[in-house]
Amino acid sequence: MTNTIAIGIQWGDEGKGKIVDLLAPDVDVVARFQGGPNAGHTLVLGDKKTVLNHIPSGILHEDTLCLIGNGTVVDPKRLVEEMDMLIEACIPVTERLKISERCQLILPYHRSLDAAREVAKGKAKIGTTGKGIGPCYEDKTARRGIRLVDLTSDDLDERIDANLEYVNFMLVEYLKAAPVSRMEVDAMLDLARERLLPLAADVPLILQRRIKAGDSILYEGAQGSMLDVDHGTYPFVTSSNTVAGAALAGLGVGPGQVDAVLGICKAYTTRVGAGPFPTELYNAEGMECPSGKHMAEKGNEFGSTTGRPRRTGWFDGVVVQHAVRINGVTGLAITKMDVLDGLEEVKLCVAYELDGERLESVPACCKQLEAVEPVYETLPGWSENTFGATSMEQLPANARALLKRIEEVCDCPVTMLSTGPDRSHIIHL
Ligand code: IMP
């Protein structure tokens, strides 16, 4: 296995956790480069479901070093809970995990701001995960963020005081919300000092040494390309770059240290939170198309971090083509193929129409994307059960035809196909 970036190329929840977990035994290092506890990577071990928010999905594998890069934002409380959950399951997490000393810390006031801003936005809310992601990245860019390494700094007290003065003014005066106490912040900082600081490391140095020694690296993305702060459906996006390019800046490696980009997407599309979704069929707000309901129910489409019901719709080839371009995707991993079993027909969006004009790419303007009409190709569905299939021969001809058409429309080969939640439910192509 070479050095590969594995990323989601729709609106998140593409099944990255399973794919990374599958690839992890063949690599030496798995490294996260952006996002934080907004991510929820679900792994299934036997009959036990494990959701990881910060820790790279390779942690379950002996001999795999897991790195959390500088591009991520870390909630100390949640990360410690995750570590404890794994320790309880006898996984020696502290031996396998290193955290960049340059990571930004999510502190209690980031969560308060996230929640209060969403309330203040009313109907125009983004539908964030409420984990403090946006405010934390905002502090990073404004150069007032607190990094793991800063826990040892003698001006930390002063900086926290200044941050709290500003944040509490915003919370109380402007957002009419409760202030955050210094005690709450200190408790979080103490926890980070005690449990996370011992794992702090110079991640770029580790990576350079490993790469020089011939080790292979898996760069693990979070969220999806359509949630990227530059390339996604702005402003209905997360606050980090989620594209493949972010792996370089978010870990401190160069472009020559990447050999392949695996784009992970579902055989249909889902989205949580607000924002445009051209091929949407079904949502909790009253959109009720039976095929979309089928996807939501059979696909168990509820957020792994927030439990929110996901919006569902047909595979959007325009979105995936866009993602193939902006990420330089070299192979597609398609997940949840089996969820389409039993549908009489399946649709594939191949272009959009806007004011009588055909669009082949995703418009940058959200209002335009909201107004487009998908142009569909309709293919016959299949009644056979593909759950757990492990070879292409086990798939009905109509399922194979859909995959072929996806490859053509997205101009990218399918290299992996997931047919169920278990590690064994996979076809390598
Ligand atoms: P935030 O990242 O919590 O600020 O949320 C911003 C937007 O990204 C919201 O629409 C969230 O629902 C969405 N989002 C963030 N993380 C994920 C994820 O891991 N999967 C799917 N959607 C996500």
Coordinates of C-alpha atoms and ligand atoms in Angstrom, one line a residue:
M1 CA 0.0 0.0 0.0
T2 CA 1.2 3.5 -0.9
N3 CA 0.6 6.8 0.8
T4 CA -3.1 7.5 0.3
I5 CA -5.5 10.2 1.2
A6 CA -9.0 8.8 2.0
I7 CA -11.7 11.4 2.0
G8 CA -15.5 11.8 1.8
I9 CA -16.7 13.3 -1.4
Q10 CA -20.3 14.1 -0.7
W11 CA -21.7 15.9 2.4
G12 CA -20.1 13.6 5.0
D13 CA -21.2 10.3 6.5
E14 CA -20.0 8.4 3.4
G15 CA -18.8 5.4 5.5
K16 CA -15.2 6.6 5.8
G17 CA -14.7 4.9 9.1
K18 CA -15.3 1.4 7.7
I19 CA -13.1 2.0 4.6
V20 CA -10.2 3.4 6.7
D21 CA -10.5 0.6 9.2
L22 CA -10.3 -1.9 6.3
L23 CA -7.2 -0.2 4.8
A24 CA -5.5 0.3 8.2
P25 CA -4.0 -3.2 8.6
D26 CA -2.0 -2.6 5.4
V27 CA -0.5 0.7 6.5
D28 CA 1.9 1.8 9.2
V29 CA 0.4 5.1 10.1
V30 CA -3.2 6.6 10.0
A31 CA -3.3 10.4 10.4
R32 CA -6.3 12.8 10.8
F33 CA -5.7 16.2 9.3
Q34 CA -8.9 18.3 9.9
G35 CA -12.2 18.5 11.7
G36 CA -12.8 17.4 15.3
P37 CA -15.7 16.0 17.3
N38 CA -18.1 16.9 14.5
A39 CA -16.9 13.8 12.8
G40 CA -18.4 10.5 13.8
H41 CA -16.6 7.5 12.2
T42 CA -18.5 4.3 12.9
L43 CA -16.6 1.0 13.1
V44 CA -18.3 -2.3 13.5
L45 CA -16.4 -5.0 15.4
G46 CA -18.2 -8.2 15.4
D47 CA -21.6 -7.1 16.7
K48 CA -20.2 -4.0 18.6
K49 CA -20.6 -0.5 17.1
T50 CA -17.8 2.0 18.0
V51 CA -18.0 5.7 17.1
L52 CA -14.8 7.6 17.0
N53 CA -14.8 11.4 16.8
H54 CA -11.2 12.4 17.0
I55 CA -9.1 9.2 17.1
P56 CA -8.1 7.9 13.7
S57 CA -10.0 4.8 12.6
G58 CA -6.7 2.7 12.6
I59 CA -6.6 2.7 16.4
L60 CA -8.0 -0.9 16.6
H61 CA -5.0 -2.3 14.8
E62 CA -1.9 -3.4 16.6
D63 CA 1.2 -1.9 15.0
T64 CA -0.7 1.0 13.5
L65 CA 0.5 4.4 14.7
C66 CA -2.4 7.0 14.9
L67 CA -1.7 10.7 14.5
I68 CA -4.0 13.7 15.1
G69 CA -2.6 16.5 13.0
N70 CA -2.3 20.3 13.5
G71 CA -5.3 20.9 11.2
T72 CA -7.7 19.3 13.6
V73 CA -9.6 20.9 16.5
V74 CA -9.6 18.8 19.7
D75 CA -12.2 18.8 22.4
P76 CA -10.2 17.5 25.4
K77 CA -13.2 16.1 27.3
R78 CA -14.5 14.2 24.3
L79 CA -11.1 12.9 23.3
V80 CA -10.4 11.7 26.8
E81 CA -13.8 9.9 26.8
E82 CA -13.0 8.3 23.6
M83 CA -9.6 7.2 24.9
D84 CA -11.2 5.7 28.0
M85 CA -13.8 3.9 26.0
L86 CA -11.0 2.2 24.0
I87 CA -8.9 1.5 27.1
E88 CA -11.9 -0.2 28.7
A89 CA -12.1 -2.4 25.6
C90 CA -8.4 -3.3 26.2
I91 CA -7.0 -1.2 23.3
P92 CA -3.7 0.3 24.4
V93 CA -4.6 3.7 23.0
T94 CA -1.8 5.7 24.6
E95 CA 0.8 3.5 23.0
R96 CA -0.7 3.9 19.6
L97 CA -1.7 7.6 19.6
K98 CA 0.2 10.9 19.2
I99 CA -1.3 14.4 19.0
S100 CA 0.2 17.3 17.3
E101 CA 1.4 19.9 19.8
R102 CA 0.0 22.5 17.3
C103 CA -3.6 21.2 17.6
Q104 CA -6.2 23.8 18.5
L105 CA -8.2 23.1 21.6
I106 CA -12.0 23.4 21.7
L107 CA -12.8 25.0 25.0
P108 CA -16.2 25.3 26.7
Y109 CA -16.8 28.8 25.3
H110 CA -16.5 27.5 21.8
R111 CA -19.5 25.2 22.3
S112 CA -21.5 28.0 24.0
L113 CA -20.8 30.3 21.1
D114 CA -21.7 27.7 18.5
A115 CA -25.1 27.0 20.3
A116 CA -26.0 30.6 20.9
R117 CA -25.1 31.7 17.3
E118 CA -27.4 29.0 15.9
V119 CA -30.2 30.1 18.1
A120 CA -29.7 33.7 17.1
K121 CA -29.7 32.8 13.4
G122 CA -33.2 31.3 13.8
K123 CA -34.5 29.9 10.5
A124 CA -31.2 30.8 8.7
K125 CA -29.2 28.5 11.0
I126 CA -26.5 26.2 9.5
G127 CA -27.5 23.2 11.5
T128 CA -24.1 22.7 13.0
T129 CA -23.2 19.7 15.1
G130 CA -23.0 22.1 18.1
K131 CA -19.5 20.9 19.0
G132 CA -17.8 24.3 18.9
I133 CA -16.1 23.6 15.6
G134 CA -16.7 27.0 13.9
P135 CA -15.8 29.2 16.8
C136 CA -12.6 27.2 17.5
Y137 CA -11.4 27.5 13.8
E138 CA -12.4 31.2 14.0
D139 CA -10.1 31.7 17.0
K140 CA -7.3 29.9 15.2
T141 CA -7.5 32.2 12.2
A142 CA -7.9 35.3 14.5
R143 CA -4.7 34.1 16.3
R144 CA -6.2 33.9 19.7
G145 CA -6.7 30.1 19.7
I146 CA -5.2 27.9 22.5
R147 CA -3.1 25.0 21.2
L148 CA -2.0 21.9 23.0
V149 CA 1.5 23.3 23.3
D150 CA 0.2 26.5 24.9
L151 CA -0.7 24.5 28.0
T152 CA 2.9 24.9 29.1
S153 CA 3.1 28.5 28.3
D154 CA 3.4 31.1 31.1
D155 CA 1.1 33.6 29.3
L156 CA -1.8 31.1 29.2
D157 CA -3.7 32.7 32.1
E158 CA -3.6 36.1 30.5
R159 CA -4.7 34.8 27.1
I160 CA -7.6 32.9 28.6
D161 CA -8.7 36.0 30.5
A162 CA -8.6 38.0 27.3
N163 CA -10.6 35.4 25.4
L164 CA -13.2 35.1 28.1
E165 CA -13.7 38.8 28.3
Y166 CA -14.4 38.9 24.6
V167 CA -16.5 35.7 24.5
N168 CA -18.6 36.6 27.5
F169 CA -19.3 40.0 26.1
M170 CA -20.5 38.4 22.9
L171 CA -22.5 35.7 24.7
V172 CA -24.2 38.0 27.3
E173 CA -24.5 41.4 25.5
Y174 CA -25.0 40.3 22.0
L175 CA -26.4 36.8 22.0
K176 CA -28.3 37.0 25.2
A177 CA -26.9 33.7 26.4
A178 CA -25.2 32.6 29.7
P179 CA -21.6 33.4 30.3
V180 CA -18.9 30.8 30.6
S181 CA -17.0 30.6 33.9
R182 CA -13.2 30.6 34.3
M183 CA -13.6 27.5 36.4
E184 CA -15.2 25.5 33.6
V185 CA -12.3 26.5 31.2
D186 CA -9.7 25.7 33.8
A187 CA -11.2 22.2 34.4
M188 CA -10.9 21.5 30.7
L189 CA -7.3 22.8 30.5
D190 CA -6.3 20.7 33.5
L191 CA -7.8 17.6 31.9
A192 CA -5.9 18.3 28.7
R193 CA -2.7 18.9 30.6
E194 CA -3.0 15.7 32.5
R195 CA -4.2 13.3 29.7
L196 CA -3.4 14.9 26.4
L197 CA -0.1 16.7 26.9
P198 CA 1.8 13.4 27.5
L199 CA 0.8 12.4 24.0
A200 CA 1.9 15.7 22.3
A201 CA 4.4 15.2 19.6
D202 CA 6.0 16.8 16.6
V203 CA 3.8 15.1 14.0
P204 CA 5.6 16.3 10.8
L205 CA 8.9 15.0 12.2
I206 CA 7.3 11.6 12.9
L207 CA 5.8 11.5 9.5
Q208 CA 9.1 12.4 7.7
R209 CA 10.9 9.7 9.6
R210 CA 8.3 7.1 8.9
I211 CA 8.1 8.0 5.2
K212 CA 11.9 7.9 4.8
A213 CA 11.9 4.5 6.4
G214 CA 9.5 3.3 3.7
D215 CA 6.4 3.1 5.9
S216 CA 3.0 3.8 4.3
I217 CA 0.7 6.5 5.5
L218 CA -3.1 6.7 5.3
Y219 CA -4.3 10.3 5.6
E220 CA -7.9 10.1 7.0
G221 CA -10.3 12.9 6.1
A222 CA -13.5 13.9 8.0
Q223 CA -16.8 15.4 6.7
G224 CA -17.0 15.6 2.9
S225 CA -15.9 17.8 0.0
M226 CA -19.3 19.5 -0.2
L227 CA -18.8 20.7 3.4
D228 CA -15.4 22.2 2.5
V229 CA -15.2 25.9 3.6
D230 CA -13.9 26.9 0.1
H231 CA -15.3 24.3 -2.3
G232 CA -18.5 23.3 -0.6
T233 CA -22.0 24.7 -0.4
Y234 CA -20.9 27.9 1.5
P235 CA -22.1 29.1 4.0
F236 CA -23.7 25.7 4.7
V237 CA -20.3 24.1 5.3
T238 CA -18.0 23.2 8.1
S239 CA -15.2 25.6 9.1
S240 CA -12.2 23.6 7.7
N241 CA -10.9 22.5 4.4
T242 CA -12.0 19.0 4.0
V243 CA -10.5 18.4 0.5
A244 CA -7.4 16.2 -0.2
G245 CA -5.2 19.3 -0.3
A246 CA -5.9 19.9 3.4
A247 CA -4.0 16.7 4.3
L248 CA -0.7 18.4 3.5
A249 CA -1.3 21.6 5.5
G250 CA -3.1 19.7 8.3
L251 CA -0.2 17.4 9.0
G252 CA 2.8 19.1 7.6
V253 CA 3.7 16.9 4.6
G254 CA 4.5 17.8 1.0
P255 CA 2.6 16.9 -2.2
G256 CA 5.3 14.4 -3.2
Q257 CA 4.3 12.4 -0.1
V258 CA 1.0 11.4 -1.5
D259 CA 0.5 8.7 -4.1
A260 CA -3.3 8.2 -4.4
V261 CA -6.6 9.9 -3.4
L262 CA -9.5 7.6 -2.5
G263 CA -12.8 9.3 -2.8
I264 CA -15.5 7.7 -0.6
C265 CA -19.1 8.1 -1.5
K266 CA -22.5 6.4 -1.0
A267 CA -24.4 4.8 -3.9
Y268 CA -26.9 7.5 -3.1
T269 CA -26.6 10.8 -1.3
T270 CA -27.3 12.0 2.2
R271 CA -26.9 15.3 4.1
V272 CA -27.4 16.5 7.7
G273 CA -28.0 20.1 8.6
A274 CA -29.3 22.8 6.3
G275 CA -28.2 23.8 2.8
P276 CA -28.8 22.9 -0.9
F277 CA -29.2 19.3 -1.9
P278 CA -30.3 19.1 -5.6
T279 CA -31.2 15.4 -5.7
E280 CA -33.0 15.3 -2.3
L281 CA -36.0 13.0 -2.0
Y282 CA -36.8 12.7 1.6
N283 CA -36.3 14.6 4.9
A284 CA -37.8 15.0 8.3
E285 CA -39.5 18.2 7.3
G286 CA -42.1 16.5 5.2
M287 CA -40.4 15.6 1.9
E288 CA -41.7 12.0 1.5
C289 CA -40.7 10.3 -1.7
P290 CA -40.8 6.4 -1.2
S291 CA -37.4 5.8 -2.7
G292 CA -35.9 8.4 -0.3
K293 CA -37.7 6.8 2.6
H294 CA -36.4 3.4 1.5
M295 CA -32.8 4.8 1.6
A296 CA -33.3 6.5 5.0
E297 CA -34.8 3.4 6.6
K298 CA -32.8 0.6 5.0
G299 CA -29.6 2.8 5.2
N300 CA -30.4 3.6 8.9
E301 CA -29.6 7.2 8.1
F302 CA -29.2 8.9 11.4
G303 CA -26.2 11.1 12.3
S304 CA -23.6 9.0 14.3
T305 CA -22.6 12.1 16.3
T306 CA -25.9 13.9 16.8
G307 CA -28.5 11.3 16.1
R308 CA -30.3 13.7 13.7
P309 CA -32.2 12.0 10.8
R310 CA -30.3 12.5 7.5
R311 CA -31.8 13.9 4.3
T312 CA -31.6 11.4 1.5
G313 CA -31.6 11.5 -2.3
W314 CA -30.3 10.0 -5.5
F315 CA -26.6 9.8 -6.4
D316 CA -25.5 13.2 -7.7
G317 CA -22.9 12.7 -10.5
V318 CA -22.4 16.4 -10.7
V319 CA -21.3 16.6 -7.1
V320 CA -19.1 13.6 -7.4
Q321 CA -17.5 14.8 -10.6
H322 CA -16.8 18.2 -8.9
A323 CA -15.2 16.2 -6.0
V324 CA -13.1 14.1 -8.3
R325 CA -11.7 17.3 -9.8
I326 CA -11.0 19.3 -6.7
N327 CA -9.4 16.4 -4.9
G328 CA -7.6 14.7 -7.8
V329 CA -9.4 11.5 -6.8
T330 CA -7.7 8.4 -8.3
G331 CA -10.3 5.8 -7.3
L332 CA -13.8 5.7 -5.9
A333 CA -14.9 3.6 -2.9
I334 CA -18.7 3.3 -3.1
T335 CA -20.5 2.3 0.1
K336 CA -24.0 1.1 1.0
M337 CA -24.6 -0.4 -2.4
D338 CA -26.9 -3.0 -0.8
V339 CA -29.3 -0.2 0.4
L340 CA -30.5 0.2 -3.2
D341 CA -31.6 -3.5 -3.3
G342 CA -35.4 -3.8 -3.8
L343 CA -35.8 -0.5 -5.7
E344 CA -37.7 -0.8 -9.0
E345 CA -35.5 1.8 -10.6
V346 CA -32.5 3.9 -9.6
K347 CA -31.7 7.4 -10.8
L348 CA -28.4 9.0 -11.4
C349 CA -28.1 12.8 -11.7
V350 CA -25.8 13.6 -14.7
A351 CA -26.2 17.3 -15.0
Y352 CA -28.3 20.2 -13.7
E353 CA -30.7 22.6 -15.5
L354 CA -31.0 26.2 -14.5
D355 CA -33.3 28.6 -16.3
G356 CA -33.3 26.3 -19.4
E357 CA -29.5 26.1 -19.4
R358 CA -27.6 22.8 -18.8
L359 CA -24.9 22.9 -16.1
E360 CA -22.2 20.3 -15.9
S361 CA -20.6 21.6 -12.7
V362 CA -21.7 22.7 -9.3
P363 CA -22.5 26.5 -9.2
A364 CA -20.6 28.4 -6.6
C365 CA -23.7 30.4 -5.6
C366 CA -25.9 28.5 -3.0
K367 CA -29.1 30.2 -4.2
Q368 CA -28.4 28.9 -7.8
L369 CA -27.7 25.4 -6.5
E370 CA -31.0 25.5 -4.6
A371 CA -32.8 26.4 -7.8
V372 CA -31.3 23.8 -10.2
E373 CA -33.3 20.9 -11.5
P374 CA -31.4 17.6 -11.6
V375 CA -31.2 15.9 -15.0
Y376 CA -31.6 12.2 -14.3
E377 CA -30.8 9.0 -16.1
T378 CA -33.1 6.2 -15.0
L379 CA -31.7 2.7 -14.8
P380 CA -33.6 -0.5 -13.9
G381 CA -33.2 -1.6 -10.2
W382 CA -32.8 -5.1 -8.9
S383 CA -34.7 -7.3 -6.4
E384 CA -31.7 -9.6 -5.6
N385 CA -29.9 -9.3 -2.2
T386 CA -26.4 -7.8 -2.5
F387 CA -25.9 -7.5 1.2
G388 CA -22.5 -8.9 2.1
A389 CA -21.4 -9.6 -1.5
T390 CA -17.7 -10.1 -1.8
S391 CA -17.3 -10.4 -5.6
M392 CA -18.6 -8.6 -8.7
E393 CA -20.1 -11.9 -9.9
Q394 CA -22.4 -11.9 -6.9
L395 CA -24.0 -8.6 -8.0
P396 CA -27.0 -8.6 -10.4
A397 CA -26.3 -7.2 -13.9
N398 CA -28.4 -4.1 -13.1
A399 CA -26.2 -3.2 -10.1
R400 CA -23.1 -3.7 -12.2
A401 CA -24.6 -1.5 -14.9
L402 CA -25.2 1.3 -12.4
L403 CA -21.6 1.1 -11.2
K404 CA -20.3 1.3 -14.8
R405 CA -22.4 4.4 -15.5
I406 CA -21.2 6.0 -12.2
E407 CA -17.6 5.4 -13.4
E408 CA -18.4 7.0 -16.8
V409 CA -20.2 10.0 -15.4
C410 CA -17.7 10.7 -12.7
D411 CA -14.7 9.9 -15.0
C412 CA -13.1 7.8 -12.3
P413 CA -12.7 4.1 -11.7
V414 CA -14.5 2.4 -8.8
T415 CA -11.8 0.5 -6.8
M416 CA -13.8 -0.6 -3.8
L417 CA -17.4 -1.4 -3.2
S418 CA -18.9 -1.8 0.3
T419 CA -22.0 -4.1 0.5
G420 CA -22.6 -4.0 4.3
P421 CA -21.3 -2.7 7.6
D422 CA -18.9 -5.5 8.4
R423 CA -15.2 -5.6 7.4
S424 CA -15.9 -8.6 5.3
H425 CA -18.7 -7.0 3.3
I426 CA -16.4 -5.6 0.6
I427 CA -15.5 -6.0 -3.1
H428 CA -12.0 -4.9 -4.2
L429 CA -11.9 -4.1 -7.9
Ligands
IMP1 P1 -20.1 22.0 12.1 O1 -18.9 21.3 11.5 O2 -20.5 21.4 13.4 O3 -19.8 23.5 12.2 O4 -21.3 21.9 11.1 C1 -21.4 22.6 9.9 C2 -22.2 21.7 8.9 O5 -21.4 20.5 8.6 C3 -23.5 21.2 9.4 O6 -24.4 21.1 8.3 C4 -23.2 19.8 9.9 O7 -24.4 19.0 9.8 C5 -22.2 19.4 8.9 N1 -21.3 18.4 9.4 C6 -20.2 18.6 10.2 N2 -19.6 17.4 10.4 C7 -20.2 16.5 9.8 C8 -20.0 15.1 9.6 O8 -19.0 14.5 10.1 N3 -20.9 14.4 8.8 C9 -21.9 15.1 8.2 N4 -22.1 16.3 8.3 C10 -21.3 17.1 9.1

